[in-house]
């Protein structure tokens, strides 16, 4: 069997954050200090805006897990700005507002003047926790509303055969009021019941990723993100306990998105896929209502899901739902994000061209052969209308527009810098492209179709091959180095005209998984005029892979040219 050609194997893979599913969670707070576990992500807005409607909240402290922290003995770590363990936001004190946004699966101390309830809308993410090998651990867990005692909950930590929480284990919970010897209060593991959305202090002697006796594995933080191309996603379920557990699986609607975030246009038509080992066939049925599955003690099972894309009417629509999984013992009540979009080519693609034929300019009988191929890299963005643009550069990150949604832009000015966002921006560059905003192609990005384009390289463009900044004969300046010269004196206007022809199978006979869906490609042709008295013609193969499924792109050009 043939394998993929090297230029196909060399395609770069990137993952961009998907759009979100939303859920509001309420927290009952006592007057004074409270420990809460934020299961979802609220970083779409600032802490100041998040608590704008709750003036009774005066301080918010985030605990930053630190493996080098000092082990507590009689009391847990207390919040202090002198420690890297803590990041603080204090109302009306700009000098004490280093905590700008709140992220998921993190523990926070919240100080209130009066008792009351707060509701925070958050992006749904899978549960996660990391235990430090030394010192205190400030953590929360995806427990049900009527969970067992802490001792029973952690009976399978870190495995069904080893119990870590001994009678001497110290566990603390904040009970309101001022910090004192009795706040946080040490609780009895055999009597205290696990409360969801509450953060506890623990001390254990081993590192683990334990989140619950039943744990769920998904491909990424985006959960069941089908995007525009995936047809099936598997959720792994592991039962850490020694007894069998029955789980109930159901589908819930996402709430409306906050202002400035991607609009949710209805739920995902999720299907359940069941494999029949006798027939070798997969039965796929719509997920309506709920279904149950029993996982044996210390066992594991896989739940496979699909999506019915025929229910997605608009190619621009983003659909989101929440997969809820509960067990009969109230040990876990987990919500996993689900999303899907229409199967289009919209998004940002990286294109890798392998040029292996160049027409001879000297009537060489060898014709189009080359001593060896050479690569070219293009960036291509396709919007919902099917308009394809070749870009010289692109940025991914949180945009400066209202709500700071995660998106694409052609200018660094339009993306929040890493210090102002929890998402580090990324830059992608097509070095051989002229420094223009974009080149619009004509045609269609689809199998058995073509995309034609023309790239002009002006005589004074920095990437024009005749231009050499530090060579006096190729700087486009007169002998006094002050007056710019016209085209044709020292350098010439070059025009590149090309076409991408998309084929149903790899043109070189390679065996490439996902060709025609996750990977597109085919044959490449380009003609170059201005370099020689005769037009230079080249040919080759190309393949392209999507690095972002975001169909919208901010086309505002940079205020100053990027280097």
Coordinates of C-alpha atoms in Angstrom, one line a residue:
X1 CA 0.0 0.0 0.0
X2 CA 1.3 3.5 -0.8
X3 CA 1.8 6.0 1.9
X4 CA 1.3 9.7 2.1
X5 CA 3.9 11.8 0.3
X6 CA 6.3 13.7 2.6
X7 CA 4.8 17.1 1.7
X8 CA 1.4 15.8 3.0
X9 CA 2.8 14.3 6.1
X10 CA 4.5 17.7 6.8
X11 CA 1.2 19.6 7.2
X12 CA 1.0 21.5 10.4
X13 CA -1.8 20.8 12.9
X14 CA -3.3 23.5 15.1
X15 CA -6.3 23.6 17.4
X16 CA -8.3 26.7 18.0
X17 CA -10.8 27.2 20.7
X18 CA -14.4 26.3 19.6
X19 CA -17.4 28.4 20.2
X20 CA -19.2 27.8 23.5
X21 CA -22.1 26.2 25.3
X22 CA -23.5 28.2 28.2
X23 CA -25.0 27.5 31.6
X24 CA -25.7 29.7 34.6
X25 CA -24.8 28.3 38.0
X26 CA -25.8 29.8 41.4
X27 CA -23.7 30.0 44.5
X28 CA -25.2 30.6 48.0
X29 CA -22.7 32.7 49.9
X30 CA -22.6 33.4 53.7
X31 CA -21.5 36.8 54.9
X32 CA -17.7 36.8 55.1
X33 CA -15.4 34.3 53.4
X34 CA -16.6 31.5 51.0
X35 CA -14.8 28.9 49.0
X36 CA -16.3 28.2 45.6
X37 CA -15.3 25.9 42.8
X38 CA -15.9 27.4 39.3
X39 CA -16.6 24.4 37.1
X40 CA -17.1 26.6 33.9
X41 CA -15.2 29.4 32.3
X42 CA -16.2 33.0 32.7
X43 CA -13.2 34.6 31.1
X44 CA -15.4 36.0 28.3
X45 CA -15.8 39.0 30.6
X46 CA -13.8 40.7 33.4
X47 CA -14.2 40.0 37.1
X48 CA -15.4 43.6 37.5
X49 CA -18.2 43.2 35.0
X50 CA -19.0 39.7 36.3
X51 CA -19.7 41.0 39.8
X52 CA -21.0 44.4 38.7
X53 CA -24.6 43.5 39.8
X54 CA -23.4 42.1 43.2
X55 CA -22.0 45.0 45.1
X56 CA -21.9 42.9 48.3
X57 CA -19.0 41.0 46.8
X58 CA -15.9 42.9 47.9
X59 CA -13.0 40.5 47.2
X60 CA -12.2 37.5 44.9
X61 CA -9.1 35.5 45.3
X62 CA -7.9 32.8 42.9
X63 CA -5.8 29.9 44.3
X64 CA -2.9 29.1 41.9
X65 CA -1.7 25.5 42.4
X66 CA 2.0 25.5 43.3
X67 CA 3.9 22.3 43.8
X68 CA 6.5 24.1 45.9
X69 CA 4.1 25.5 48.5
X70 CA 4.7 24.8 52.2
X71 CA 2.6 22.0 53.6
X72 CA 0.0 23.2 56.1
X73 CA -0.2 21.6 59.5
X74 CA -3.0 22.9 61.7
X75 CA -4.6 25.4 59.2
X76 CA -4.7 25.8 55.4
X77 CA -3.0 28.4 53.4
X78 CA -4.4 31.9 54.0
X79 CA -4.8 34.4 51.1
X80 CA -2.0 37.0 50.9
X81 CA -0.7 39.2 48.1
X82 CA 2.8 38.2 49.2
X83 CA 2.4 34.7 47.8
X84 CA 2.3 33.5 44.2
X85 CA -0.4 31.1 45.3
X86 CA -2.9 33.9 45.2
X87 CA -4.2 36.4 42.7
X88 CA -6.7 39.0 44.0
X89 CA -9.4 41.3 42.8
X90 CA -10.6 43.9 45.3
X91 CA -13.5 46.2 44.5
X92 CA -12.7 49.9 44.4
X93 CA -8.9 49.2 44.7
X94 CA -7.2 49.3 41.3
X95 CA -3.8 48.5 42.9
X96 CA -5.3 45.1 44.1
X97 CA -6.9 43.9 40.8
X98 CA -4.4 41.6 39.3
X99 CA -7.1 39.0 38.9
X100 CA -8.8 40.2 35.8
X101 CA -10.7 37.1 34.6
X102 CA -11.9 33.8 36.1
X103 CA -11.1 30.5 34.4
X104 CA -12.7 27.0 34.7
X105 CA -11.9 24.2 37.1
X106 CA -10.4 26.6 39.6
X107 CA -11.0 27.4 43.3
X108 CA -11.8 30.9 44.5
X109 CA -12.3 32.7 47.8
X110 CA -15.2 35.1 47.7
X111 CA -15.7 37.7 50.4
X112 CA -19.1 39.2 50.8
X113 CA -20.6 41.9 53.1
X114 CA -24.0 40.2 53.4
X115 CA -25.3 36.7 52.8
X116 CA -27.0 36.1 49.4
X117 CA -26.9 34.2 46.2
X118 CA -24.9 35.0 43.0
X119 CA -25.4 33.6 39.5
X120 CA -22.6 33.3 37.0
X121 CA -23.1 32.5 33.4
X122 CA -20.2 30.3 32.2
X123 CA -18.9 28.4 29.3
X124 CA -19.4 24.6 29.9
X125 CA -16.1 22.7 30.0
X126 CA -15.3 19.1 31.1
X127 CA -14.3 18.6 34.8
X128 CA -10.6 18.5 35.7
X129 CA -8.5 18.7 38.8
X130 CA -4.8 18.3 39.6
X131 CA -3.6 17.4 43.0
X132 CA -0.2 18.6 44.2
X133 CA 2.2 16.2 45.8
X134 CA 3.0 18.5 48.7
X135 CA 1.1 21.2 50.6
X136 CA -2.6 22.1 50.5
X137 CA -5.0 21.4 47.6
X138 CA -8.0 23.7 47.2
X139 CA -10.4 21.8 45.0
X140 CA -14.0 21.1 44.1
X141 CA -15.7 18.2 42.4
X142 CA -18.6 17.5 40.0
X143 CA -20.8 15.8 42.6
X144 CA -24.5 15.3 42.5
X145 CA -27.0 17.2 44.7
X146 CA -27.3 14.5 47.3
X147 CA -23.8 13.1 47.3
X148 CA -22.3 10.7 49.8
X149 CA -19.8 11.6 52.6
X150 CA -16.3 12.7 51.7
X151 CA -14.9 9.3 52.9
X152 CA -17.2 7.4 50.5
X153 CA -16.6 9.8 47.7
X154 CA -12.8 9.4 47.9
X155 CA -12.8 5.7 48.6
X156 CA -11.5 5.1 45.1
X157 CA -8.8 7.7 45.2
X158 CA -6.5 7.2 43.4
X159 CA -7.7 3.6 42.5
X160 CA -10.3 1.1 43.5
X161 CA -7.8 -0.8 45.5
X162 CA -6.1 2.0 47.4
X163 CA -7.8 4.4 49.9
X164 CA -5.8 7.6 50.5
X165 CA -8.1 9.5 52.8
X166 CA -7.2 8.1 56.2
X167 CA -8.9 9.1 59.4
X168 CA -6.1 11.6 60.0
X169 CA -6.6 13.4 56.7
X170 CA -7.4 17.1 57.3
X171 CA -10.2 18.6 55.2
X172 CA -11.4 22.2 55.6
X173 CA -14.4 24.2 54.4
X174 CA -15.1 27.9 54.6
X175 CA -18.2 28.7 56.7
X176 CA -18.5 32.5 56.4
X177 CA -17.4 35.2 58.8
X178 CA -13.8 36.4 59.2
X179 CA -10.8 34.2 58.8
X180 CA -10.0 32.6 62.1
X181 CA -9.0 29.3 63.8
X182 CA -12.5 28.0 63.0
X183 CA -12.8 29.5 59.5
X184 CA -12.1 27.5 57.4
X185 CA -13.5 24.8 59.6
X186 CA -12.0 21.4 59.7
X187 CA -14.7 18.8 58.9
X188 CA -15.1 15.1 59.5
X189 CA -14.7 13.1 56.2
X190 CA -17.1 10.4 57.6
X191 CA -19.8 13.0 58.3
X192 CA -19.4 15.8 55.8
X193 CA -21.3 15.3 52.5
X194 CA -19.7 16.4 49.3
X195 CA -21.3 19.7 48.1
X196 CA -21.1 20.6 44.4
X197 CA -19.6 24.1 43.5
X198 CA -17.8 24.2 46.9
X199 CA -14.0 24.3 47.2
X200 CA -12.3 22.3 50.0
X201 CA -8.8 22.3 51.4
X202 CA -7.1 18.8 51.3
X203 CA -3.8 17.4 52.1
X204 CA -2.7 14.2 50.4
X205 CA 0.7 12.6 49.7
X206 CA 0.4 11.8 46.0
X207 CA -0.3 13.5 42.7
X208 CA -3.4 12.5 40.9
X209 CA -5.9 13.7 38.3
X210 CA -8.8 12.3 40.3
X211 CA -12.0 14.2 39.8
X212 CA -14.7 11.7 40.8
X213 CA -15.3 8.0 41.3
X214 CA -16.7 8.1 37.7
X215 CA -14.6 9.9 35.2
X216 CA -15.3 11.0 31.7
X217 CA -12.8 11.4 28.9
X218 CA -13.4 13.6 25.8
X219 CA -11.1 14.6 23.0
X220 CA -10.4 18.2 24.3
X221 CA -11.7 21.0 26.5
X222 CA -14.2 21.6 23.8
X223 CA -15.9 18.3 24.5
X224 CA -17.9 16.8 21.7
X225 CA -16.9 19.4 19.1
X226 CA -18.0 18.0 15.7
X227 CA -17.1 21.2 13.9
X228 CA -17.7 21.0 10.2
X229 CA -16.3 17.6 9.4
X230 CA -16.4 15.0 12.3
X231 CA -19.0 12.3 12.1
X232 CA -18.3 10.4 15.3
X233 CA -16.9 11.2 18.8
X234 CA -16.3 8.8 21.6
X235 CA -16.7 9.6 25.3
X236 CA -14.7 7.2 27.6
X237 CA -16.3 6.4 31.0
X238 CA -14.0 4.9 33.7
X239 CA -15.4 3.5 37.0
X240 CA -12.8 3.9 39.6
X241 CA -14.9 2.3 42.3
X242 CA -15.1 -1.5 43.0
X243 CA -18.8 -1.7 42.5
X244 CA -20.8 -1.4 39.3
X245 CA -22.4 2.0 38.5
X246 CA -25.4 2.9 36.3
X247 CA -25.3 6.2 34.5
X248 CA -28.1 8.2 32.8
X249 CA -27.2 10.2 29.7
X250 CA -29.4 13.0 28.4
X251 CA -29.1 16.1 26.2
X252 CA -29.9 19.6 27.4
X253 CA -30.1 23.0 25.6
X254 CA -27.5 25.6 25.9
X255 CA -28.5 29.0 27.2
X256 CA -28.2 32.1 25.0
X257 CA -24.6 33.3 24.6
X258 CA -23.5 36.5 26.5
X259 CA -23.2 39.7 24.5
X260 CA -20.3 39.7 22.1
X261 CA -20.0 35.9 21.9
X262 CA -20.9 33.5 19.1
X263 CA -24.7 33.2 18.9
X264 CA -26.2 29.8 19.6
X265 CA -28.7 28.9 16.9
X266 CA -30.4 25.9 18.5
X267 CA -29.3 22.5 19.8
X268 CA -27.2 19.8 18.2
X269 CA -29.1 16.9 16.6
X270 CA -27.0 14.3 18.5
X271 CA -27.2 10.6 17.7
X272 CA -26.2 7.6 19.7
X273 CA -24.0 5.1 17.8
X274 CA -24.1 1.4 18.9
X275 CA -21.8 -1.2 17.4
X276 CA -23.2 -4.7 16.8
X277 CA -20.3 -7.1 17.2
X278 CA -22.2 -9.9 15.5
X279 CA -23.1 -8.1 12.3
X280 CA -20.3 -5.6 12.4
X281 CA -22.8 -2.8 11.7
X282 CA -23.3 0.5 13.6
X283 CA -26.8 1.5 14.5
X284 CA -27.3 5.3 14.7
X285 CA -30.5 6.6 16.4
X286 CA -31.4 10.2 17.5
X287 CA -30.7 10.9 21.1
X288 CA -34.1 11.8 22.5
X289 CA -35.0 11.6 26.2
X290 CA -32.3 9.6 28.0
X291 CA -30.6 6.2 28.1
X292 CA -28.8 4.3 30.8
X293 CA -25.6 2.3 30.8
X294 CA -24.0 0.1 33.5
X295 CA -20.3 0.2 34.0
X296 CA -18.8 -2.7 36.0
X297 CA -16.6 -2.0 39.0
X298 CA -13.0 -1.0 38.1
X299 CA -14.3 -1.1 34.4
X300 CA -14.5 1.1 31.5
X301 CA -16.8 1.6 28.6
X302 CA -17.0 3.9 25.5
X303 CA -20.1 5.9 24.5
X304 CA -20.1 6.8 20.8
X305 CA -22.1 9.7 19.4
X306 CA -22.7 11.1 16.0
X307 CA -24.5 14.2 14.5
X308 CA -27.3 14.6 12.1
X309 CA -26.1 17.6 9.9
X310 CA -29.3 17.6 7.9
X311 CA -30.9 19.4 10.8
X312 CA -28.4 22.3 10.4
X313 CA -30.2 24.5 7.9
X314 CA -27.9 27.5 7.7
X315 CA -24.3 27.1 6.9
X316 CA -23.5 30.1 9.1
X317 CA -25.3 28.7 12.2
X318 CA -23.5 27.5 15.2
X319 CA -25.4 24.8 17.1
X320 CA -24.7 23.9 20.8
X321 CA -26.0 21.6 23.4
X322 CA -24.9 20.1 26.7
X323 CA -24.5 16.3 27.3
X324 CA -25.5 15.6 30.9
X325 CA -24.3 12.4 32.6
X326 CA -25.4 11.4 36.1
X327 CA -24.9 8.2 38.1
X328 CA -27.4 6.4 40.3
X329 CA -25.2 7.0 43.4
X330 CA -25.1 10.8 43.0
X331 CA -21.4 10.7 42.8
X332 CA -21.2 12.7 39.6
X333 CA -23.4 15.2 37.7
X334 CA -21.3 16.1 34.7
X335 CA -22.1 18.4 31.8
X336 CA -20.0 18.1 28.6
X337 CA -20.1 20.6 25.8
X338 CA -21.5 19.6 22.4
X339 CA -21.3 21.6 19.2
X340 CA -21.6 21.3 15.4
X341 CA -21.8 23.4 12.3
X342 CA -22.7 22.8 8.7
X343 CA -20.2 20.8 6.6
X344 CA -18.7 23.6 4.6
X345 CA -15.1 24.6 3.8
X346 CA -15.4 27.9 5.8
X347 CA -12.4 28.7 8.0
X348 CA -8.6 29.3 7.8
X349 CA -6.5 26.8 5.9
X350 CA -2.8 26.3 5.6
X351 CA -1.8 25.2 2.1
X352 CA 1.5 23.4 1.3
X353 CA 2.5 23.3 -2.3
X354 CA 5.1 20.9 -3.7
X355 CA 6.4 22.4 -7.0
X356 CA 8.0 19.6 -9.0
X357 CA 7.8 20.9 -12.7
X358 CA 9.1 24.0 -14.2
X359 CA 8.9 24.7 -18.0
X360 CA 12.3 25.0 -19.6
X361 CA 13.2 28.4 -20.9
X362 CA 16.1 27.1 -23.1
X363 CA 14.2 24.5 -25.1
X364 CA 15.9 21.8 -23.0
X365 CA 14.6 18.4 -24.2
X366 CA 14.2 17.4 -20.6
X367 CA 11.1 19.6 -20.7
X368 CA 9.4 20.2 -17.3
X369 CA 11.6 18.1 -15.1
X370 CA 13.3 19.6 -12.0
X371 CA 16.3 18.4 -10.1
X372 CA 14.3 18.4 -7.0
X373 CA 10.9 19.8 -5.8
X374 CA 10.6 23.0 -3.7
X375 CA 7.9 24.0 -1.3
X376 CA 5.5 27.0 -1.1
X377 CA 3.1 27.9 1.7
X378 CA -0.2 29.7 1.3
X379 CA -2.8 30.9 3.9
X380 CA -6.4 30.7 2.6
X381 CA -9.5 31.9 4.4
X382 CA -13.0 30.9 3.2
X383 CA -16.0 32.7 4.6
X384 CA -19.6 31.5 4.8
X385 CA -20.4 32.9 1.4
X386 CA -17.6 30.8 -0.1
X387 CA -15.4 33.8 -0.8
X388 CA -11.8 32.6 -0.7
X389 CA -9.0 35.0 0.2
X390 CA -5.2 34.4 0.1
X391 CA -3.7 36.1 3.1
X392 CA -0.1 37.3 3.8
X393 CA -0.7 36.7 7.5
X394 CA -3.5 35.9 10.0
X395 CA -3.9 36.1 13.8
X396 CA -6.0 34.0 16.1
X397 CA -6.9 35.1 19.6
X398 CA -9.4 37.2 21.5
X399 CA -10.5 40.1 19.4
X400 CA -10.6 43.7 20.6
X401 CA -14.3 43.9 19.6
X402 CA -17.2 43.9 22.1
X403 CA -17.1 40.9 24.3
X404 CA -13.6 39.9 23.2
X405 CA -14.8 36.8 21.3
X406 CA -12.1 34.3 20.1
X407 CA -11.7 35.0 16.4
X408 CA -9.5 35.6 13.3
X409 CA -7.9 38.9 12.1
X410 CA -5.4 40.0 9.5
X411 CA -4.0 42.6 11.8
X412 CA -2.2 42.2 15.2
X413 CA -3.9 45.5 16.3
X414 CA -7.3 43.6 16.3
X415 CA -6.2 40.9 18.7
X416 CA -5.7 41.2 22.5
X417 CA -2.1 40.8 23.5
X418 CA -1.1 37.8 25.7
X419 CA -0.8 40.0 28.8
X420 CA -4.4 41.2 28.4
X421 CA -6.0 37.8 27.7
X422 CA -6.0 34.3 29.0
X423 CA -5.5 33.2 25.4
X424 CA -2.1 33.6 23.8
X425 CA -2.5 35.0 20.3
X426 CA -0.9 33.1 17.3
X427 CA 0.4 34.5 14.1
X428 CA 0.5 32.6 10.8
X429 CA 2.6 33.9 7.9
X430 CA 2.9 33.1 4.2
X431 CA 6.4 34.6 3.7
X432 CA 6.3 34.6 -0.1
X433 CA 3.1 36.7 -0.2
X434 CA 3.2 40.5 -0.8
X435 CA 2.5 42.7 2.2
X436 CA -1.1 43.3 1.2
X437 CA -4.2 42.6 3.3
X438 CA -5.5 39.8 1.0
X439 CA -6.0 38.6 -2.5
X440 CA -9.5 37.4 -3.4
X441 CA -9.6 34.3 -5.5
X442 CA -12.3 33.4 -8.1
X443 CA -13.9 30.0 -8.2
X444 CA -14.8 27.5 -5.5
X445 CA -13.0 25.6 -2.8
X446 CA -14.5 22.1 -3.3
X447 CA -13.7 18.7 -4.8
X448 CA -13.8 18.8 -8.6
X449 CA -13.6 22.6 -8.6
X450 CA -10.9 25.2 -9.1
X451 CA -9.7 28.4 -7.4
X452 CA -7.9 30.9 -9.6
X453 CA -5.9 33.8 -8.3
X454 CA -3.5 36.6 -9.3
X455 CA -0.8 38.1 -7.1
X456 CA 0.9 41.3 -8.3
X457 CA 4.3 42.1 -6.9
X458 CA 5.0 45.8 -7.5
X459 CA 8.5 46.8 -8.4
X460 CA 9.1 48.3 -4.9
X461 CA 7.4 45.5 -2.9
X462 CA 9.9 44.1 -0.2
X463 CA 9.3 40.6 -1.4
X464 CA 9.9 41.4 -5.0
X465 CA 12.8 39.2 -6.1
X466 CA 14.6 42.1 -7.8
X467 CA 14.6 44.2 -4.6
X468 CA 17.6 44.0 -2.3
X469 CA 17.5 46.6 0.5
X470 CA 21.2 46.9 1.0
X471 CA 22.3 46.6 -2.6
X472 CA 22.7 50.0 -4.4
X473 CA 21.8 48.6 -7.8
X474 CA 18.5 47.0 -6.5
X475 CA 17.1 49.5 -3.9
X476 CA 14.9 51.4 -6.4
X477 CA 16.7 54.7 -5.6
X478 CA 18.6 57.1 -7.8
X479 CA 22.4 57.6 -7.3
X480 CA 21.7 60.2 -4.6
X481 CA 19.7 57.5 -2.7
X482 CA 16.8 59.9 -2.3
X483 CA 14.5 59.8 -5.3
X484 CA 12.5 56.6 -5.9
X485 CA 12.8 55.0 -9.3
X486 CA 10.0 53.8 -11.6
X487 CA 9.3 50.2 -12.5
X488 CA 11.7 48.8 -15.1
X489 CA 14.8 50.8 -14.1
X490 CA 16.2 48.6 -11.3
X491 CA 13.3 46.2 -10.6
X492 CA 10.3 45.1 -12.5
X493 CA 6.6 44.5 -11.7
X494 CA 6.1 40.7 -11.3
X495 CA 2.7 39.1 -11.7
X496 CA 2.0 35.6 -10.4
X497 CA -1.1 33.9 -11.9
X498 CA -2.1 30.6 -10.5
X499 CA -4.8 28.0 -10.0
X500 CA -5.6 25.3 -7.5
X501 CA -7.5 22.3 -8.9
X502 CA -9.2 20.2 -6.2
X503 CA -9.2 16.5 -6.9
X504 CA -11.3 13.7 -5.4
X505 CA -8.2 11.6 -4.7
X506 CA -4.6 12.6 -4.0
X507 CA -3.0 13.3 -7.4
X508 CA 0.2 11.3 -6.7
X509 CA -1.7 8.2 -5.7
X510 CA -0.9 8.5 -2.0
X511 CA -3.3 7.0 0.7
X512 CA -4.4 10.0 2.8
X513 CA -7.0 9.6 5.5
X514 CA -9.6 12.4 5.4
X515 CA -8.9 13.4 1.8
X516 CA -11.8 15.4 0.5
X517 CA -13.1 16.4 4.0
X518 CA -10.5 17.3 6.6
X519 CA -7.8 17.5 3.9
X520 CA -8.3 19.1 0.5
X521 CA -5.8 19.2 -2.3
X522 CA -5.0 18.5 -5.9
X523 CA -2.9 20.0 -8.6
X524 CA -1.3 23.4 -8.7
X525 CA -0.3 25.6 -11.7
X526 CA 1.3 29.0 -11.7
X527 CA 2.6 31.4 -14.4
X528 CA 5.0 34.1 -13.6
X529 CA 5.6 37.2 -15.8
X530 CA 8.1 39.9 -15.3
X531 CA 11.1 37.7 -14.2
X532 CA 12.1 36.8 -17.7
X533 CA 11.3 37.8 -21.2
X534 CA 9.3 34.6 -21.4
X535 CA 6.5 33.7 -19.0
X536 CA 7.7 31.1 -16.5
X537 CA 5.2 28.2 -15.9
X538 CA 5.3 25.8 -13.0
X539 CA 3.2 22.8 -11.8
X540 CA 2.9 20.6 -8.8
X541 CA 0.7 19.1 -6.1
X542 CA -0.8 20.7 -3.1
X543 CA -2.7 19.7 0.1
X544 CA -4.3 21.9 2.7
X545 CA -5.6 21.4 6.2
X546 CA -8.0 23.6 8.2
X547 CA -6.4 25.2 11.2
X548 CA -9.5 27.1 12.3
X549 CA -13.2 26.6 11.5
X550 CA -14.1 30.3 12.2
X551 CA -15.9 31.6 9.2
X552 CA -15.8 35.3 10.1
X553 CA -12.5 37.2 9.8
X554 CA -11.7 40.7 10.9
X555 CA -10.4 42.4 7.7
X556 CA -9.4 45.7 9.2
X557 CA -5.9 46.3 8.0
X558 CA -3.0 47.1 10.4
X559 CA -2.5 50.8 11.4
X560 CA 1.2 50.3 10.7
X561 CA 2.7 47.6 8.4
X562 CA 3.6 44.4 10.2
X563 CA 7.2 43.0 9.8

